[in-house]
């Protein structure tokens, strides 16, 4: 049996529950941002490809892509 005084900095080895929740939230937000970026890229590429076939559809797709990028950028800037 070890004494609690044997390792004086033992309480620094483990993250508190609060820190673990913060880290999990940061990870979740990072995943959401990555998904938004992926969807943005796919929609933007679809908009560029469709430009030669239907300019109205292309314009709508590019507008949707811009909104997605604004949302991701806002999350990054506001550190949500």
mmCIF file of N, CA, C and O in Angstrom:
data_model
loop_
_atom_site.group_PDB
_atom_site.id
_atom_site.type_symbol
_atom_site.label_atom_id
_atom_site.label_comp_id
_atom_site.label_asym_id
_atom_site.label_seq_id
_atom_site.Cartn_x
_atom_site.Cartn_y
_atom_site.Cartn_z
ATOM 1 N N UNK A 1 0.852 -1.176 0.000
ATOM 2 C CA UNK A 1 0.000 0.000 0.000
ATOM 3 C C UNK A 1 0.894 1.234 0.000
ATOM 4 O O UNK A 1 1.799 1.359 0.799
ATOM 5 N N UNK A 2 0.629 2.139 -0.918
ATOM 6 C CA UNK A 2 1.429 3.346 -0.995
ATOM 7 C C UNK A 2 0.754 4.474 -0.246
ATOM 8 O O UNK A 2 -0.462 4.552 -0.144
ATOM 9 N N UNK A 3 1.556 5.329 0.259
ATOM 10 C CA UNK A 3 1.057 6.485 0.987
ATOM 11 C C UNK A 3 0.644 7.567 -0.009
ATOM 12 O O UNK A 3 1.268 7.710 -1.069
ATOM 13 N N UNK A 4 -0.384 8.370 0.291
ATOM 14 C CA UNK A 4 -0.772 9.452 -0.612
ATOM 15 C C UNK A 4 0.313 10.511 -0.731
ATOM 16 O O UNK A 4 0.327 11.296 -1.666
ATOM 17 N N UNK A 5 1.242 10.501 0.223
ATOM 18 C CA UNK A 5 2.315 11.499 0.204
ATOM 19 C C UNK A 5 3.518 11.048 -0.615
ATOM 20 O O UNK A 5 4.453 11.800 -0.821
ATOM 21 N N UNK A 6 3.453 9.810 -1.081
ATOM 22 C CA UNK A 6 4.560 9.282 -1.851
ATOM 23 C C UNK A 6 4.662 9.972 -3.217
ATOM 24 O O UNK A 6 5.731 10.204 -3.737
ATOM 25 N N UNK A 7 3.526 10.303 -3.792
ATOM 26 C CA UNK A 7 3.470 10.986 -5.081
ATOM 27 C C UNK A 7 2.771 12.325 -4.885
ATOM 28 O O UNK A 7 1.566 12.449 -5.066
ATOM 29 N N UNK A 8 3.507 13.355 -4.546
ATOM 30 C CA UNK A 8 2.866 14.627 -4.208
ATOM 31 C C UNK A 8 2.137 15.280 -5.381
ATOM 32 O O UNK A 8 1.199 16.027 -5.177
ATOM 33 N N UNK A 9 2.545 15.009 -6.604
ATOM 34 C CA UNK A 9 1.888 15.629 -7.758
ATOM 35 C C UNK A 9 0.924 14.677 -8.460
ATOM 36 O O UNK A 9 0.606 14.858 -9.621
ATOM 37 N N UNK A 10 0.437 13.675 -7.742
ATOM 38 C CA UNK A 10 -0.433 12.675 -8.331
ATOM 39 C C UNK A 10 -1.730 13.290 -8.853
ATOM 40 O O UNK A 10 -2.295 12.818 -9.831
ATOM 41 N N UNK A 11 -2.210 14.341 -8.196
ATOM 42 C CA UNK A 11 -3.471 14.932 -8.641
ATOM 43 C C UNK A 11 -3.320 15.632 -9.992
ATOM 44 O O UNK A 11 -4.296 15.926 -10.659
ATOM 45 N N UNK A 12 -2.103 15.857 -10.453
ATOM 46 C CA UNK A 12 -1.888 16.461 -11.766
ATOM 47 C C UNK A 12 -1.893 15.414 -12.877
ATOM 48 O O UNK A 12 -1.958 15.757 -14.046
ATOM 49 N N UNK A 13 -1.808 14.162 -12.496
ATOM 50 C CA UNK A 13 -1.748 13.106 -13.507
ATOM 51 C C UNK A 13 -3.079 12.887 -14.202
ATOM 52 O O UNK A 13 -3.118 12.463 -15.341
ATOM 53 N N UNK A 14 -4.164 13.131 -13.520
ATOM 54 C CA UNK A 14 -5.486 12.860 -14.053
ATOM 55 C C UNK A 14 -6.219 14.167 -14.300
ATOM 56 O O UNK A 14 -6.191 15.071 -13.473
ATOM 57 N N UNK A 15 -6.880 14.242 -15.442
ATOM 58 C CA UNK A 15 -7.673 15.424 -15.722
ATOM 59 C C UNK A 15 -8.939 15.382 -14.890
ATOM 60 O O UNK A 15 -9.499 14.324 -14.620
ATOM 61 N N UNK A 16 -9.387 16.538 -14.517
ATOM 62 C CA UNK A 16 -10.639 16.587 -13.791
ATOM 63 C C UNK A 16 -11.782 16.309 -14.758
ATOM 64 O O UNK A 16 -11.623 16.347 -15.978
ATOM 65 N N UNK A 17 -12.939 16.017 -14.223
ATOM 66 C CA UNK A 17 -14.112 15.763 -15.064
ATOM 67 C C UNK A 17 -14.441 16.974 -15.923
ATOM 68 O O UNK A 17 -14.817 16.844 -17.085
ATOM 69 N N UNK A 18 -14.261 18.139 -15.357
ATOM 70 C CA UNK A 18 -14.547 19.372 -16.094
ATOM 71 C C UNK A 18 -13.622 19.527 -17.298
ATOM 72 O O UNK A 18 -14.061 19.865 -18.396
ATOM 73 N N UNK A 19 -12.333 19.251 -17.108
ATOM 74 C CA UNK A 19 -11.383 19.326 -18.206
ATOM 75 C C UNK A 19 -11.678 18.278 -19.274
ATOM 76 O O UNK A 19 -11.542 18.540 -20.472
ATOM 77 N N UNK A 20 -12.091 17.091 -18.847
ATOM 78 C CA UNK A 20 -12.412 16.038 -19.798
ATOM 79 C C UNK A 20 -13.641 16.411 -20.623
ATOM 80 O O UNK A 20 -13.675 16.167 -21.832
ATOM 81 N N UNK A 21 -14.640 17.034 -19.993
ATOM 82 C CA UNK A 21 -15.827 17.482 -20.734
ATOM 83 C C UNK A 21 -15.462 18.558 -21.740
ATOM 84 O O UNK A 21 -15.945 18.558 -22.872
ATOM 85 N N UNK A 22 -14.590 19.502 -21.331
ATOM 86 C CA UNK A 22 -14.145 20.556 -22.250
ATOM 87 C C UNK A 22 -13.424 19.959 -23.453
ATOM 88 O O UNK A 22 -13.635 20.368 -24.592
ATOM 89 N N UNK A 23 -12.557 19.004 -23.198
ATOM 90 C CA UNK A 23 -11.799 18.373 -24.274
ATOM 91 C C UNK A 23 -12.726 17.607 -25.215
ATOM 92 O O UNK A 23 -12.545 17.641 -26.432
ATOM 93 N N UNK A 24 -13.715 16.924 -24.660
ATOM 94 C CA UNK A 24 -14.665 16.191 -25.492
ATOM 95 C C UNK A 24 -15.483 17.156 -26.344
ATOM 96 O O UNK A 24 -15.736 16.896 -27.522
ATOM 97 N N UNK A 25 -15.870 18.288 -25.778
ATOM 98 C CA UNK A 25 -16.617 19.294 -26.524
ATOM 99 C C UNK A 25 -15.768 19.874 -27.650
ATOM 100 O O UNK A 25 -16.237 20.043 -28.775
ATOM 101 N N UNK A 26 -14.491 20.154 -27.369
ATOM 102 C CA UNK A 26 -13.586 20.657 -28.414
ATOM 103 C C UNK A 26 -13.454 19.659 -29.557
ATOM 104 O O UNK A 26 -13.442 20.027 -30.736
ATOM 105 N N UNK A 27 -13.359 18.387 -29.200
ATOM 106 C CA UNK A 27 -13.242 17.345 -30.213
ATOM 107 C C UNK A 27 -14.516 17.270 -31.053
ATOM 108 O O UNK A 27 -14.450 17.175 -32.286
ATOM 109 N N UNK A 28 -15.669 17.332 -30.409
ATOM 110 C CA UNK A 28 -16.944 17.276 -31.115
ATOM 111 C C UNK A 28 -17.080 18.453 -32.070
ATOM 112 O O UNK A 28 -17.504 18.290 -33.222
ATOM 113 N N UNK A 29 -16.701 19.637 -31.617
ATOM 114 C CA UNK A 29 -16.785 20.821 -32.469
ATOM 115 C C UNK A 29 -15.808 20.713 -33.634
ATOM 116 O O UNK A 29 -16.128 21.110 -34.759
ATOM 117 N N UNK A 30 -14.638 20.166 -33.393
ATOM 118 C CA UNK A 30 -13.671 19.975 -34.476
ATOM 119 C C UNK A 30 -14.225 19.011 -35.531
ATOM 120 O O UNK A 30 -14.048 19.231 -36.737
ATOM 121 N N UNK A 31 -14.907 17.988 -35.095
ATOM 122 C CA UNK A 31 -15.512 17.036 -36.032
ATOM 123 C C UNK A 31 -16.598 17.735 -36.849
ATOM 124 O O UNK A 31 -16.674 17.558 -38.076
ATOM 125 N N UNK A 32 -17.427 18.542 -36.188
ATOM 126 C CA UNK A 32 -18.484 19.279 -36.895
ATOM 127 C C UNK A 32 -17.866 20.227 -37.921
ATOM 128 O O UNK A 32 -18.338 20.325 -39.064
ATOM 129 N N UNK A 33 -16.803 20.935 -37.538
ATOM 130 C CA UNK A 33 -16.137 21.853 -38.473
ATOM 131 C C UNK A 33 -15.560 21.100 -39.663
ATOM 132 O O UNK A 33 -15.650 21.561 -40.805
ATOM 133 N N UNK A 34 -14.968 19.941 -39.416
ATOM 134 C CA UNK A 34 -14.413 19.151 -40.517
ATOM 135 C C UNK A 34 -15.503 18.678 -41.465
ATOM 136 O O UNK A 34 -15.324 18.669 -42.684
ATOM 137 N N UNK A 35 -16.646 18.278 -40.913
ATOM 138 C CA UNK A 35 -17.774 17.850 -41.751
ATOM 139 C C UNK A 35 -18.292 19.026 -42.573
ATOM 140 O O UNK A 35 -18.563 18.884 -43.777
ATOM 141 N N UNK A 36 -18.421 20.205 -41.950
ATOM 142 C CA UNK A 36 -18.848 21.390 -42.691
ATOM 143 C C UNK A 36 -17.878 21.716 -43.824
ATOM 144 O O UNK A 36 -18.301 22.074 -44.931
ATOM 145 N N UNK A 37 -16.587 21.599 -43.565
ATOM 146 C CA UNK A 37 -15.582 21.850 -44.611
ATOM 147 C C UNK A 37 -15.699 20.842 -45.753
ATOM 148 O O UNK A 37 -15.611 21.207 -46.927
ATOM 149 N N UNK A 38 -15.899 19.589 -45.422
ATOM 150 C CA UNK A 38 -16.033 18.556 -46.443
ATOM 151 C C UNK A 38 -17.263 18.809 -47.307
ATOM 152 O O UNK A 38 -17.186 18.756 -48.543
ATOM 153 N N UNK A 39 -18.403 19.098 -46.670
ATOM 154 C CA UNK A 39 -19.628 19.368 -47.416
ATOM 155 C C UNK A 39 -19.455 20.626 -48.270
ATOM 156 O O UNK A 39 -19.897 20.675 -49.423
ATOM 157 N N UNK A 40 -18.801 21.647 -47.716
ATOM 158 C CA UNK A 40 -18.532 22.861 -48.489
ATOM 159 C C UNK A 40 -17.759 22.538 -49.760
ATOM 160 O O UNK A 40 -18.117 22.985 -50.852
ATOM 161 N N UNK A 41 -16.695 21.760 -49.628
ATOM 162 C CA UNK A 41 -15.875 21.441 -50.795
ATOM 163 C C UNK A 41 -16.667 20.651 -51.838
ATOM 164 O O UNK A 41 -16.572 20.923 -53.040
ATOM 165 N N UNK A 42 -17.453 19.672 -51.390
ATOM 166 C CA UNK A 42 -18.234 18.868 -52.328
ATOM 167 C C UNK A 42 -19.275 19.708 -53.056
ATOM 168 O O UNK A 42 -19.452 19.580 -54.276
ATOM 169 N N UNK A 43 -19.974 20.582 -52.321
ATOM 170 C CA UNK A 43 -21.004 21.426 -52.940
ATOM 171 C C UNK A 43 -20.361 22.435 -53.892
ATOM 172 O O UNK A 43 -20.885 22.699 -54.980
ATOM 173 N N UNK A 44 -19.219 22.998 -53.496
ATOM 174 C CA UNK A 44 -18.539 23.954 -54.367
ATOM 175 C C UNK A 44 -18.069 23.283 -55.660
ATOM 176 O O UNK A 44 -18.215 23.850 -56.749
ATOM 177 N N UNK A 45 -17.548 22.078 -55.568
ATOM 178 C CA UNK A 45 -17.117 21.351 -56.770
ATOM 179 C C UNK A 45 -18.322 21.027 -57.651
ATOM 180 O O UNK A 45 -18.275 21.191 -58.875
ATOM 181 N N UNK A 46 -19.411 20.599 -57.015
ATOM 182 C CA UNK A 46 -20.629 20.319 -57.781
ATOM 183 C C UNK A 46 -21.133 21.585 -58.470
ATOM 184 O O UNK A 46 -21.599 21.539 -59.617
ATOM 185 N N UNK A 47 -21.037 22.707 -57.798
ATOM 186 C CA UNK A 47 -21.454 23.974 -58.400
ATOM 187 C C UNK A 47 -20.591 24.358 -59.579
ATOM 188 O O UNK A 47 -21.087 24.865 -60.595
ATOM 189 N N UNK A 48 -19.299 24.133 -59.467
ATOM 190 C CA UNK A 48 -18.396 24.472 -60.580
ATOM 191 C C UNK A 48 -18.626 23.552 -61.769
ATOM 192 O O UNK A 48 -18.620 23.994 -62.920
ATOM 193 N N UNK A 49 -18.842 22.269 -61.512
ATOM 194 C CA UNK A 49 -19.063 21.316 -62.602
ATOM 195 C C UNK A 49 -20.401 21.595 -63.281
ATOM 196 O O UNK A 49 -20.509 21.538 -64.513
ATOM 197 N N UNK A 50 -21.429 21.911 -62.508
ATOM 198 C CA UNK A 50 -22.755 22.140 -63.082
ATOM 199 C C UNK A 50 -22.849 23.479 -63.811
ATOM 200 O O UNK A 50 -23.835 23.734 -64.503
ATOM 201 N N UNK A 51 -21.852 24.327 -63.695
ATOM 202 C CA UNK A 51 -21.880 25.632 -64.345
ATOM 203 C C UNK A 51 -22.035 25.508 -65.857
ATOM 204 O O UNK A 51 -22.716 26.311 -66.496
ATOM 205 N N UNK A 52 -21.448 24.493 -66.447
ATOM 206 C CA UNK A 52 -21.502 24.318 -67.895
ATOM 207 C C UNK A 52 -22.852 23.777 -68.377
ATOM 208 O O UNK A 52 -23.170 23.874 -69.559
ATOM 209 N N UNK A 53 -23.645 23.209 -67.466
ATOM 210 C CA UNK A 53 -24.918 22.605 -67.855
ATOM 211 C C UNK A 53 -26.115 23.464 -67.462
ATOM 212 O O UNK A 53 -27.068 23.577 -68.215
ATOM 213 N N UNK A 54 -26.069 24.022 -66.255
ATOM 214 C CA UNK A 54 -27.212 24.788 -65.767
ATOM 215 C C UNK A 54 -26.676 25.888 -64.850
ATOM 216 O O UNK A 54 -26.329 25.637 -63.693
ATOM 217 N N UNK A 55 -26.668 27.099 -65.347
ATOM 218 C CA UNK A 55 -26.073 28.198 -64.580
ATOM 219 C C UNK A 55 -26.909 28.568 -63.366
ATOM 220 O O UNK A 55 -26.368 28.996 -62.347
ATOM 221 N N UNK A 56 -28.222 28.394 -63.454
ATOM 222 C CA UNK A 56 -29.083 28.717 -62.301
ATOM 223 C C UNK A 56 -28.811 27.753 -61.142
ATOM 224 O O UNK A 56 -28.659 28.173 -59.987
ATOM 225 N N UNK A 57 -28.739 26.473 -61.439
ATOM 226 C CA UNK A 57 -28.423 25.474 -60.415
ATOM 227 C C UNK A 57 -27.031 25.715 -59.845
ATOM 228 O O UNK A 57 -26.823 25.618 -58.626
ATOM 229 N N UNK A 58 -26.107 26.025 -60.711
ATOM 230 C CA UNK A 58 -24.738 26.290 -60.280
ATOM 231 C C UNK A 58 -24.691 27.459 -59.294
ATOM 232 O O UNK A 58 -24.000 27.392 -58.271
ATOM 233 N N UNK A 59 -25.415 28.504 -59.604
ATOM 234 C CA UNK A 59 -25.451 29.676 -58.721
ATOM 235 C C UNK A 59 -26.018 29.309 -57.351
ATOM 236 O O UNK A 59 -25.486 29.728 -56.318
ATOM 237 N N UNK A 60 -27.073 28.513 -57.343
ATOM 238 C CA UNK A 60 -27.667 28.103 -56.055
ATOM 239 C C UNK A 60 -26.694 27.243 -55.255
ATOM 240 O O UNK A 60 -26.577 27.404 -54.038
ATOM 241 N N UNK A 61 -26.006 26.333 -55.925
ATOM 242 C CA UNK A 61 -25.050 25.476 -55.223
ATOM 243 C C UNK A 61 -23.902 26.292 -54.638
ATOM 244 O O UNK A 61 -23.476 26.053 -53.493
ATOM 245 N N UNK A 62 -23.394 27.237 -55.393
ATOM 246 C CA UNK A 62 -22.303 28.071 -54.894
ATOM 247 C C UNK A 62 -22.772 28.902 -53.702
ATOM 248 O O UNK A 62 -22.036 29.081 -52.718
ATOM 249 N N UNK A 63 -24.017 29.404 -53.749
ATOM 250 C CA UNK A 63 -24.557 30.167 -52.609
ATOM 251 C C UNK A 63 -24.672 29.298 -51.360
ATOM 252 O O UNK A 63 -24.349 29.739 -50.252
ATOM 253 N N UNK A 64 -25.107 28.061 -51.535
ATOM 254 C CA UNK A 64 -25.182 27.128 -50.397
ATOM 255 C C UNK A 64 -23.785 26.869 -49.848
ATOM 256 O O UNK A 64 -23.572 26.838 -48.621
ATOM 257 N N UNK A 65 -22.818 26.699 -50.731
ATOM 258 C CA UNK A 65 -21.436 26.463 -50.296
ATOM 259 C C UNK A 65 -20.913 27.654 -49.502
ATOM 260 O O UNK A 65 -20.227 27.477 -48.484
ATOM 261 N N UNK A 66 -21.236 28.856 -49.935
ATOM 262 C CA UNK A 66 -20.784 30.055 -49.222
ATOM 263 C C UNK A 66 -21.389 30.115 -47.826
ATOM 264 O O UNK A 66 -20.702 30.437 -46.850
ATOM 265 N N UNK A 67 -22.668 29.780 -47.706
ATOM 266 C CA UNK A 67 -23.318 29.775 -46.389
ATOM 267 C C UNK A 67 -22.646 28.753 -45.472
ATOM 268 O O UNK A 67 -22.410 29.023 -44.279
ATOM 269 N N UNK A 68 -22.335 27.578 -46.000
ATOM 270 C CA UNK A 68 -21.646 26.557 -45.201
ATOM 271 C C UNK A 68 -20.279 27.057 -44.739
ATOM 272 O O UNK A 68 -19.880 26.841 -43.591
ATOM 273 N N UNK A 69 -19.559 27.732 -45.629
ATOM 274 C CA UNK A 69 -18.231 28.238 -45.261
ATOM 275 C C UNK A 69 -18.344 29.339 -44.217
ATOM 276 O O UNK A 69 -17.521 29.417 -43.301
ATOM 277 N N UNK A 70 -19.362 30.201 -44.330
ATOM 278 C CA UNK A 70 -19.584 31.233 -43.311
ATOM 279 C C UNK A 70 -19.845 30.591 -41.949
ATOM 280 O O UNK A 70 -19.331 31.053 -40.923
ATOM 281 N N UNK A 71 -20.651 29.530 -41.925
ATOM 282 C CA UNK A 71 -20.961 28.864 -40.658
ATOM 283 C C UNK A 71 -19.697 28.286 -40.031
ATOM 284 O O UNK A 71 -19.458 28.430 -38.828
ATOM 285 N N UNK A 72 -18.881 27.618 -40.851
ATOM 286 C CA UNK A 72 -17.638 27.037 -40.325
ATOM 287 C C UNK A 72 -16.685 28.123 -39.855
ATOM 288 O O UNK A 72 -16.064 28.004 -38.800
ATOM 289 N N UNK A 73 -16.586 29.194 -40.619
ATOM 290 C CA UNK A 73 -15.690 30.292 -40.240
ATOM 291 C C UNK A 73 -16.152 30.960 -38.949
ATOM 292 O O UNK A 73 -15.332 31.321 -38.103
ATOM 293 N N UNK A 74 -17.452 31.123 -38.799
ATOM 294 C CA UNK A 74 -17.989 31.722 -37.570
ATOM 295 C C UNK A 74 -17.666 30.850 -36.362
ATOM 296 O O UNK A 74 -17.303 31.360 -35.295
ATOM 297 N N UNK A 75 -17.763 29.538 -36.523
ATOM 298 C CA UNK A 75 -17.422 28.632 -35.414
ATOM 299 C C UNK A 75 -15.956 28.780 -35.043
ATOM 300 O O UNK A 75 -15.593 28.747 -33.873
ATOM 301 N N UNK A 76 -15.109 28.944 -36.050
ATOM 302 C CA UNK A 76 -13.672 29.075 -35.784
ATOM 303 C C UNK A 76 -13.336 30.413 -35.152
ATOM 304 O O UNK A 76 -12.576 30.486 -34.195
ATOM 305 N N UNK A 77 -13.918 31.475 -35.688
ATOM 306 C CA UNK A 77 -13.598 32.816 -35.196
ATOM 307 C C UNK A 77 -14.134 33.026 -33.780
ATOM 308 O O UNK A 77 -13.455 33.579 -32.922
ATOM 309 N N UNK A 78 -15.352 32.555 -33.536
ATOM 310 C CA UNK A 78 -15.969 32.723 -32.214
ATOM 311 C C UNK A 78 -15.498 31.657 -31.224
ATOM 312 O O UNK A 78 -15.881 31.700 -30.060
ATOM 313 N N UNK A 79 -14.700 30.721 -31.707
ATOM 314 C CA UNK A 79 -14.164 29.630 -30.876
ATOM 315 C C UNK A 79 -15.271 28.859 -30.184
ATOM 316 O O UNK A 79 -15.194 28.555 -28.989
ATOM 317 N N UNK A 80 -16.291 28.545 -30.947
ATOM 318 C CA UNK A 80 -17.413 27.771 -30.403
ATOM 319 C C UNK A 80 -17.002 26.318 -30.350
ATOM 320 O O UNK A 80 -16.319 25.815 -31.171
#
